[in-house]
Amino acid sequence: MTSTVTPEAAVRKNPSDPAAPGPRRRRGERIRRIGLPYLLLLPALFLELLVHLVPMVIGIVMSFKELTQFYIRDWGTAPWTGFGNYKVSVDFSAPVGKSLLHSFFVTVVFTLLSVAFCWLLGTVTAIYMQDNFRGRGFLRALFLIPYALPVYAAVITWVFMFQHDNGLVNHVLHDQLHITSKPSFWLIGDNSFYALLIVHVWKGWPFAFLIVMAGLQNIPKELYEAASIDGAGMLQQIRRITLPSLRPVNQVLVLVLFLWTFNDFNTPYVLFGRAAPEAADLISVHIYQASFVTWNFGTGSAMSVLLLLFLLVVTGVYLVITSRGRRSADV
């Protein structure tokens, strides 16, 4: 009577065989398999630490120092001031705190309007671009040009267009359409806020268009066909199918647009220079002026930390609200 021995049984019978995959060898293979992704991420983690985390920690340390132009050569010797810079920043009865509060309110209004217009233009255009028509690919590429252009090249073009004497905007509004009684100053005064809003929306809405257009690709066309058969019009299809299906995409899109807009420095700096008008005094430029114009880096660092804390709180609250809304929608 013969008996067959399987390879697994042979391994179990001879655990001392060096060719057998023992527990230690299997454990080593498991460690290598699990540790390989982290090993590949080490260069990116190192660069993230070097570029973002280290400067952020240094900025937090600087916010507790009385760092002025007298200590620029060796900022480590600047005296500690504790929470003095923070007290100066949030003292809204004093000139520094009052100007920071005004800049904060201007930034909030500007961010809400910019995000709303960017999302609205991007969504409407992306929905319209879902239909097949001649020249659709060309229009898609054309709409992405403002987003693809470098910030300096795009904004400096608007600077020339907003010129008082020979700018294109005044030429169209005053000379051709006769909407205004006289040429307007767009880069100073109250109109600077509208100029900044126009430039930022023009620069940012293609990003919303791109994200929403990608999200629309995941909506089955059968849903629209069934809704059309049931007699639903275009607006009803957008309300009942498109917007609910785009909810996860819009949640991320709105958050990214909010953070980008609130922290935007390049657009107002290129548009107005180092001294932004009071009506367009965004908090990013205000902190820059507090740090590099008045040479009070301690106060500027404290303002930056306060801005970071505000954005962290807003992001956390937004994520909690949207996650609860997502769970209730799933139920």
Short mmCIF file of C-alpha atoms in Angstrom, two decimals:
data_model
loop_
_atom_site.label_atom_id
_atom_site.label_comp_id
_atom_site.label_asym_id
_atom_site.label_seq_id
_atom_site.Cartn_x
_atom_site.Cartn_y
_atom_site.Cartn_z
CA MET A 1 0.00 0.00 0.00
CA THR A 2 1.57 3.26 -1.11
CA SER A 3 0.99 6.74 0.31
CA THR A 4 1.49 10.07 -1.35
CA VAL A 5 3.09 12.94 0.49
CA THR A 6 2.10 16.45 -0.51
CA PRO A 7 4.65 19.29 -0.54
CA GLU A 8 2.82 20.97 2.34
CA ALA A 9 3.02 17.78 4.40
CA ALA A 10 6.70 17.42 3.60
CA VAL A 11 7.31 20.94 4.84
CA ARG A 12 5.41 20.18 8.03
CA LYS A 13 7.33 16.95 8.55
CA ASN A 14 10.73 18.59 8.02
CA PRO A 15 10.58 22.05 9.61
CA SER A 16 14.36 22.09 9.90
CA ASP A 17 14.76 21.94 6.13
CA PRO A 18 16.54 25.19 5.09
CA ALA A 19 14.49 25.32 1.90
CA ALA A 20 11.24 25.40 3.86
CA PRO A 21 9.69 28.89 4.34
CA GLY A 22 9.87 29.08 8.13
CA PRO A 23 8.03 31.61 10.30
CA ARG A 24 11.06 33.92 10.48
CA ARG A 25 11.44 34.00 6.71
CA ARG A 26 7.75 34.66 6.17
CA ARG A 27 7.87 37.43 8.77
CA GLY A 28 10.80 39.04 6.96
CA GLU A 29 8.97 38.91 3.63
CA ARG A 30 5.91 40.47 5.24
CA ILE A 31 7.99 43.29 6.72
CA ARG A 32 9.63 43.99 3.37
CA ARG A 33 6.27 43.97 1.61
CA ILE A 34 4.69 46.36 4.11
CA GLY A 35 7.74 48.59 4.48
CA LEU A 36 8.41 49.07 0.78
CA PRO A 37 5.69 51.73 0.25
CA TYR A 38 6.97 53.73 3.22
CA LEU A 39 10.51 53.43 1.91
CA LEU A 40 9.41 54.82 -1.44
CA LEU A 41 7.61 57.69 0.31
CA LEU A 42 10.69 58.75 2.27
CA PRO A 43 12.01 61.23 -0.37
CA ALA A 44 8.64 62.96 -0.61
CA LEU A 45 8.27 63.05 3.18
CA PHE A 46 11.76 64.50 3.53
CA LEU A 47 11.05 67.25 0.99
CA GLU A 48 7.70 68.01 2.65
CA LEU A 49 9.47 68.30 5.98
CA LEU A 50 12.17 70.51 4.51
CA VAL A 51 9.93 72.80 2.45
CA HIS A 52 6.82 73.15 4.62
CA LEU A 53 7.10 71.82 8.15
CA VAL A 54 10.49 73.27 9.08
CA PRO A 55 9.62 76.85 7.93
CA MET A 56 6.26 76.55 9.69
CA VAL A 57 7.93 75.62 12.98
CA ILE A 58 10.44 78.46 12.56
CA GLY A 59 7.59 80.88 11.89
CA ILE A 60 5.79 79.76 15.05
CA VAL A 61 8.98 80.30 17.07
CA MET A 62 9.44 83.74 15.50
CA SER A 63 5.90 84.72 16.55
CA PHE A 64 7.00 84.56 20.20
CA LYS A 65 10.00 86.83 19.64
CA GLU A 66 10.35 90.58 19.36
CA LEU A 67 11.92 90.22 15.94
CA THR A 68 12.49 93.55 14.22
CA GLN A 69 15.04 94.90 11.75
CA PHE A 70 17.59 95.17 14.56
CA TYR A 71 17.79 91.38 14.89
CA ILE A 72 17.65 90.33 11.24
CA ARG A 73 21.33 89.38 11.14
CA ASP A 74 20.92 86.94 14.05
CA TRP A 75 17.23 86.44 14.74
CA GLY A 76 17.95 83.84 17.39
CA THR A 77 19.16 86.58 19.73
CA ALA A 78 15.85 88.47 19.55
CA PRO A 79 14.23 88.74 23.01
CA TRP A 80 11.24 86.60 23.84
CA THR A 81 7.98 88.46 24.07
CA GLY A 82 5.64 85.56 24.84
CA PHE A 83 2.13 86.25 23.58
CA GLY A 84 2.87 89.94 23.14
CA ASN A 85 2.72 89.80 19.34
CA TYR A 86 -0.60 87.97 19.50
CA LYS A 87 -2.02 90.53 21.92
CA VAL A 88 -1.02 93.34 19.57
CA SER A 89 -2.58 91.53 16.60
CA VAL A 90 -5.96 90.90 18.27
CA ASP A 91 -6.20 94.26 20.02
CA PHE A 92 -8.89 95.59 17.71
CA SER A 93 -9.01 98.97 19.44
CA ALA A 94 -5.40 99.67 18.43
CA PRO A 95 -4.33 100.58 14.88
CA VAL A 96 -2.56 97.24 14.20
CA GLY A 97 -5.48 95.08 15.31
CA LYS A 98 -8.05 97.34 13.66
CA SER A 99 -6.30 97.16 10.30
CA LEU A 100 -5.91 93.38 10.62
CA LEU A 101 -9.63 93.00 11.38
CA HIS A 102 -10.52 95.14 8.36
CA SER A 103 -8.24 93.05 6.17
CA PHE A 104 -9.83 89.87 7.53
CA PHE A 105 -13.36 91.03 6.67
CA VAL A 106 -12.27 92.12 3.18
CA THR A 107 -10.67 88.70 2.65
CA VAL A 108 -13.78 86.84 3.85
CA VAL A 109 -16.10 88.78 1.51
CA PHE A 110 -13.67 88.44 -1.38
CA THR A 111 -13.25 84.70 -0.79
CA LEU A 112 -16.98 83.99 -0.59
CA LEU A 113 -17.73 85.92 -3.79
CA SER A 114 -14.78 84.46 -5.68
CA VAL A 115 -15.55 80.86 -4.70
CA ALA A 116 -19.23 81.31 -5.54
CA PHE A 117 -18.55 82.77 -9.00
CA CYS A 118 -15.79 80.26 -9.79
CA TRP A 119 -18.00 77.34 -8.83
CA LEU A 120 -21.03 78.71 -10.68
CA LEU A 121 -19.16 79.47 -13.92
CA GLY A 122 -17.24 76.21 -13.80
CA THR A 123 -20.34 74.09 -13.16
CA VAL A 124 -22.52 75.77 -15.80
CA THR A 125 -19.78 75.58 -18.42
CA ALA A 126 -18.94 71.96 -17.62
CA ILE A 127 -22.60 70.91 -17.88
CA TYR A 128 -22.96 72.72 -21.19
CA MET A 129 -19.79 71.10 -22.52
CA GLN A 130 -21.21 67.61 -21.96
CA ASP A 131 -23.22 67.86 -25.19
CA ASN A 132 -21.55 66.86 -28.43
CA PHE A 133 -21.16 69.73 -30.89
CA ARG A 134 -18.59 70.92 -33.35
CA GLY A 135 -15.69 72.73 -31.76
CA ARG A 136 -16.24 71.34 -28.26
CA GLY A 137 -12.63 70.21 -27.89
CA PHE A 138 -11.34 73.61 -29.00
CA LEU A 139 -13.55 75.42 -26.48
CA ARG A 140 -12.45 73.10 -23.68
CA ALA A 141 -8.82 73.87 -24.42
CA LEU A 142 -9.59 77.59 -24.75
CA PHE A 143 -11.32 77.74 -21.37
CA LEU A 144 -8.27 76.23 -19.65
CA ILE A 145 -5.87 78.92 -20.90
CA PRO A 146 -6.38 81.30 -17.92
CA TYR A 147 -5.59 78.47 -15.50
CA ALA A 148 -2.56 77.31 -17.50
CA LEU A 149 -1.00 80.77 -17.86
CA PRO A 150 1.65 81.82 -15.33
CA VAL A 151 0.23 84.15 -12.71
CA TYR A 152 2.54 87.04 -13.53
CA ALA A 153 1.86 86.91 -17.27
CA ALA A 154 -1.89 86.72 -16.74
CA VAL A 155 -2.24 89.38 -14.06
CA ILE A 156 0.16 91.88 -15.64
CA THR A 157 -2.03 91.77 -18.76
CA TRP A 158 -4.99 92.79 -16.63
CA VAL A 159 -2.90 95.62 -15.16
CA PHE A 160 -2.53 97.12 -18.62
CA MET A 161 -6.23 96.56 -19.34
CA PHE A 162 -7.24 98.39 -16.15
CA GLN A 163 -5.12 101.47 -16.87
CA HIS A 164 -7.01 104.73 -16.42
CA ASP A 165 -6.00 106.57 -19.60
CA ASN A 166 -5.38 103.92 -22.24
CA GLY A 167 -6.74 100.71 -20.71
CA LEU A 168 -9.03 98.42 -22.67
CA VAL A 169 -11.65 98.27 -19.89
CA ASN A 170 -12.21 102.03 -19.81
CA HIS A 171 -12.07 102.18 -23.60
CA VAL A 172 -14.93 99.69 -23.90
CA LEU A 173 -17.04 100.91 -20.96
CA HIS A 174 -16.59 104.65 -21.48
CA ASP A 175 -15.61 105.31 -25.10
CA GLN A 176 -17.61 102.62 -26.89
CA LEU A 177 -20.55 101.58 -24.69
CA HIS A 178 -20.83 104.89 -22.76
CA ILE A 179 -21.78 103.06 -19.57
CA THR A 180 -19.62 105.26 -17.35
CA SER A 181 -19.64 109.05 -17.36
CA LYS A 182 -15.84 109.23 -17.14
CA PRO A 183 -12.93 106.79 -17.13
CA SER A 184 -12.68 104.92 -13.84
CA PHE A 185 -9.70 104.22 -11.63
CA TRP A 186 -9.65 100.44 -11.29
CA LEU A 187 -6.38 99.89 -9.44
CA ILE A 188 -7.00 102.42 -6.64
CA GLY A 189 -10.01 103.27 -4.51
CA ASP A 190 -13.14 101.18 -4.07
CA ASN A 191 -13.01 99.84 -7.63
CA SER A 192 -9.84 97.93 -6.77
CA PHE A 193 -11.93 95.31 -4.98
CA TYR A 194 -13.97 94.63 -8.12
CA ALA A 195 -10.85 94.57 -10.27
CA LEU A 196 -9.25 92.01 -7.97
CA LEU A 197 -12.42 89.92 -7.93
CA ILE A 198 -12.68 89.93 -11.73
CA VAL A 199 -9.06 88.90 -12.19
CA HIS A 200 -9.24 86.14 -9.58
CA VAL A 201 -12.48 84.69 -10.95
CA TRP A 202 -11.09 84.80 -14.49
CA LYS A 203 -7.98 83.00 -13.27
CA GLY A 204 -9.71 80.44 -11.01
CA TRP A 205 -12.94 79.34 -12.67
CA PRO A 206 -11.22 77.02 -15.22
CA PHE A 207 -10.04 74.88 -12.30
CA ALA A 208 -13.64 74.43 -11.16
CA PHE A 209 -14.63 73.73 -14.77
CA LEU A 210 -11.95 71.03 -15.05
CA ILE A 211 -12.90 69.29 -11.78
CA VAL A 212 -16.65 69.37 -12.42
CA MET A 213 -16.16 68.15 -15.99
CA ALA A 214 -14.18 65.19 -14.67
CA GLY A 215 -16.91 64.45 -12.14
CA LEU A 216 -19.60 64.50 -14.81
CA GLN A 217 -17.88 61.61 -16.61
CA ASN A 218 -18.89 59.27 -13.76
CA ILE A 219 -22.63 59.95 -14.07
CA PRO A 220 -24.31 57.23 -16.18
CA LYS A 221 -26.08 58.56 -19.25
CA GLU A 222 -28.88 56.08 -18.64
CA LEU A 223 -30.08 58.23 -15.74
CA TYR A 224 -30.61 61.20 -18.04
CA GLU A 225 -32.29 59.02 -20.67
CA ALA A 226 -34.69 57.57 -18.11
CA ALA A 227 -35.44 61.03 -16.70
CA SER A 228 -36.06 62.37 -20.20
CA ILE A 229 -38.49 59.54 -20.92
CA ASP A 230 -40.32 60.33 -17.67
CA GLY A 231 -40.73 63.92 -18.85
CA ALA A 232 -38.06 65.66 -16.75
CA GLY A 233 -36.70 68.84 -18.28
CA MET A 234 -33.11 70.02 -18.30
CA LEU A 235 -33.40 72.00 -15.07
CA GLN A 236 -35.04 69.08 -13.30
CA GLN A 237 -32.31 66.73 -14.50
CA ILE A 238 -29.63 69.10 -13.21
CA ARG A 239 -31.39 69.46 -9.88
CA ARG A 240 -32.30 65.80 -9.35
CA ILE A 241 -29.39 63.99 -11.04
CA THR A 242 -26.40 66.19 -11.78
CA LEU A 243 -26.00 68.16 -8.54
CA PRO A 244 -26.64 65.20 -6.18
CA SER A 245 -24.18 63.08 -8.15
CA LEU A 246 -21.57 65.86 -8.00
CA ARG A 247 -21.91 66.36 -4.25
CA PRO A 248 -18.65 64.53 -3.30
CA VAL A 249 -16.76 66.39 -6.03
CA ASN A 250 -18.21 69.76 -5.03
CA GLN A 251 -17.36 69.22 -1.37
CA VAL A 252 -13.67 68.86 -2.18
CA LEU A 253 -13.77 71.55 -4.86
CA VAL A 254 -15.30 74.21 -2.61
CA LEU A 255 -12.80 73.49 0.16
CA VAL A 256 -9.81 73.71 -2.20
CA LEU A 257 -11.10 76.92 -3.78
CA PHE A 258 -11.68 78.44 -0.35
CA LEU A 259 -8.18 77.65 0.89
CA TRP A 260 -6.52 78.79 -2.33
CA THR A 261 -8.46 82.04 -2.46
CA PHE A 262 -8.04 82.92 1.20
CA ASN A 263 -4.28 82.39 0.97
CA ASP A 264 -3.80 83.95 -2.45
CA PHE A 265 -0.87 86.33 -2.48
CA ASN A 266 0.36 86.39 -6.08
CA THR A 267 -2.73 87.92 -7.68
CA PRO A 268 -3.09 91.02 -5.44
CA TYR A 269 0.68 91.51 -5.23
CA VAL A 270 1.16 91.55 -9.00
CA LEU A 271 -2.01 93.59 -9.55
CA PHE A 272 -1.39 96.33 -6.95
CA GLY A 273 2.24 95.99 -5.92
CA ARG A 274 3.55 96.07 -2.37
CA ALA A 275 0.88 98.48 -1.10
CA ALA A 276 -2.63 97.22 -1.87
CA PRO A 277 -5.53 99.69 -1.68
CA GLU A 278 -7.62 99.60 1.48
CA ALA A 279 -10.62 98.17 -0.39
CA ALA A 280 -8.54 95.24 -1.68
CA ASP A 281 -6.30 94.72 1.35
CA LEU A 282 -6.30 90.93 1.50
CA ILE A 283 -4.86 89.36 4.61
CA SER A 284 -2.01 87.67 2.74
CA VAL A 285 -0.72 91.02 1.46
CA HIS A 286 -1.44 92.63 4.83
CA ILE A 287 0.77 90.08 6.61
CA TYR A 288 3.47 90.64 4.01
CA GLN A 289 3.37 94.39 4.64
CA ALA A 290 3.45 93.84 8.41
CA SER A 291 6.53 91.66 8.02
CA PHE A 292 8.61 93.01 5.14
CA VAL A 293 7.52 96.64 4.92
CA THR A 294 7.44 97.60 8.59
CA TRP A 295 10.19 95.05 9.40
CA ASN A 296 8.22 93.65 12.32
CA PHE A 297 8.62 89.96 11.64
CA GLY A 298 7.40 88.91 15.07
CA THR A 299 4.01 90.52 14.60
CA GLY A 300 3.79 89.24 11.03
CA SER A 301 4.57 85.71 12.19
CA ALA A 302 1.87 85.96 14.87
CA MET A 303 -0.64 87.05 12.23
CA SER A 304 0.38 84.10 10.06
CA VAL A 305 -0.13 81.67 12.94
CA LEU A 306 -3.56 83.16 13.64
CA LEU A 307 -4.44 82.76 9.98
CA LEU A 308 -3.29 79.14 10.08
CA LEU A 309 -5.42 78.42 13.14
CA PHE A 310 -8.46 80.05 11.54
CA LEU A 311 -8.10 77.98 8.37
CA LEU A 312 -7.63 74.80 10.39
CA VAL A 313 -10.80 75.48 12.36
CA VAL A 314 -12.82 76.32 9.24
CA THR A 315 -11.52 73.22 7.46
CA GLY A 316 -12.33 70.98 10.43
CA VAL A 317 -15.86 72.37 10.80
CA TYR A 318 -16.45 72.07 7.05
CA LEU A 319 -15.27 68.45 6.98
CA VAL A 320 -17.47 67.53 9.96
CA ILE A 321 -20.55 69.15 8.42
CA THR A 322 -20.02 67.60 4.99
CA SER A 323 -19.30 64.14 6.44
CA ARG A 324 -22.53 64.26 8.46
CA GLY A 325 -24.43 65.38 5.36
CA ARG A 326 -22.89 62.53 3.38
CA ARG A 327 -23.86 59.95 6.02
CA SER A 328 -27.44 61.25 6.24
CA ALA A 329 -27.73 61.19 2.43
CA ASP A 330 -26.50 57.59 2.34
CA VAL A 331 -29.07 56.58 4.96
#
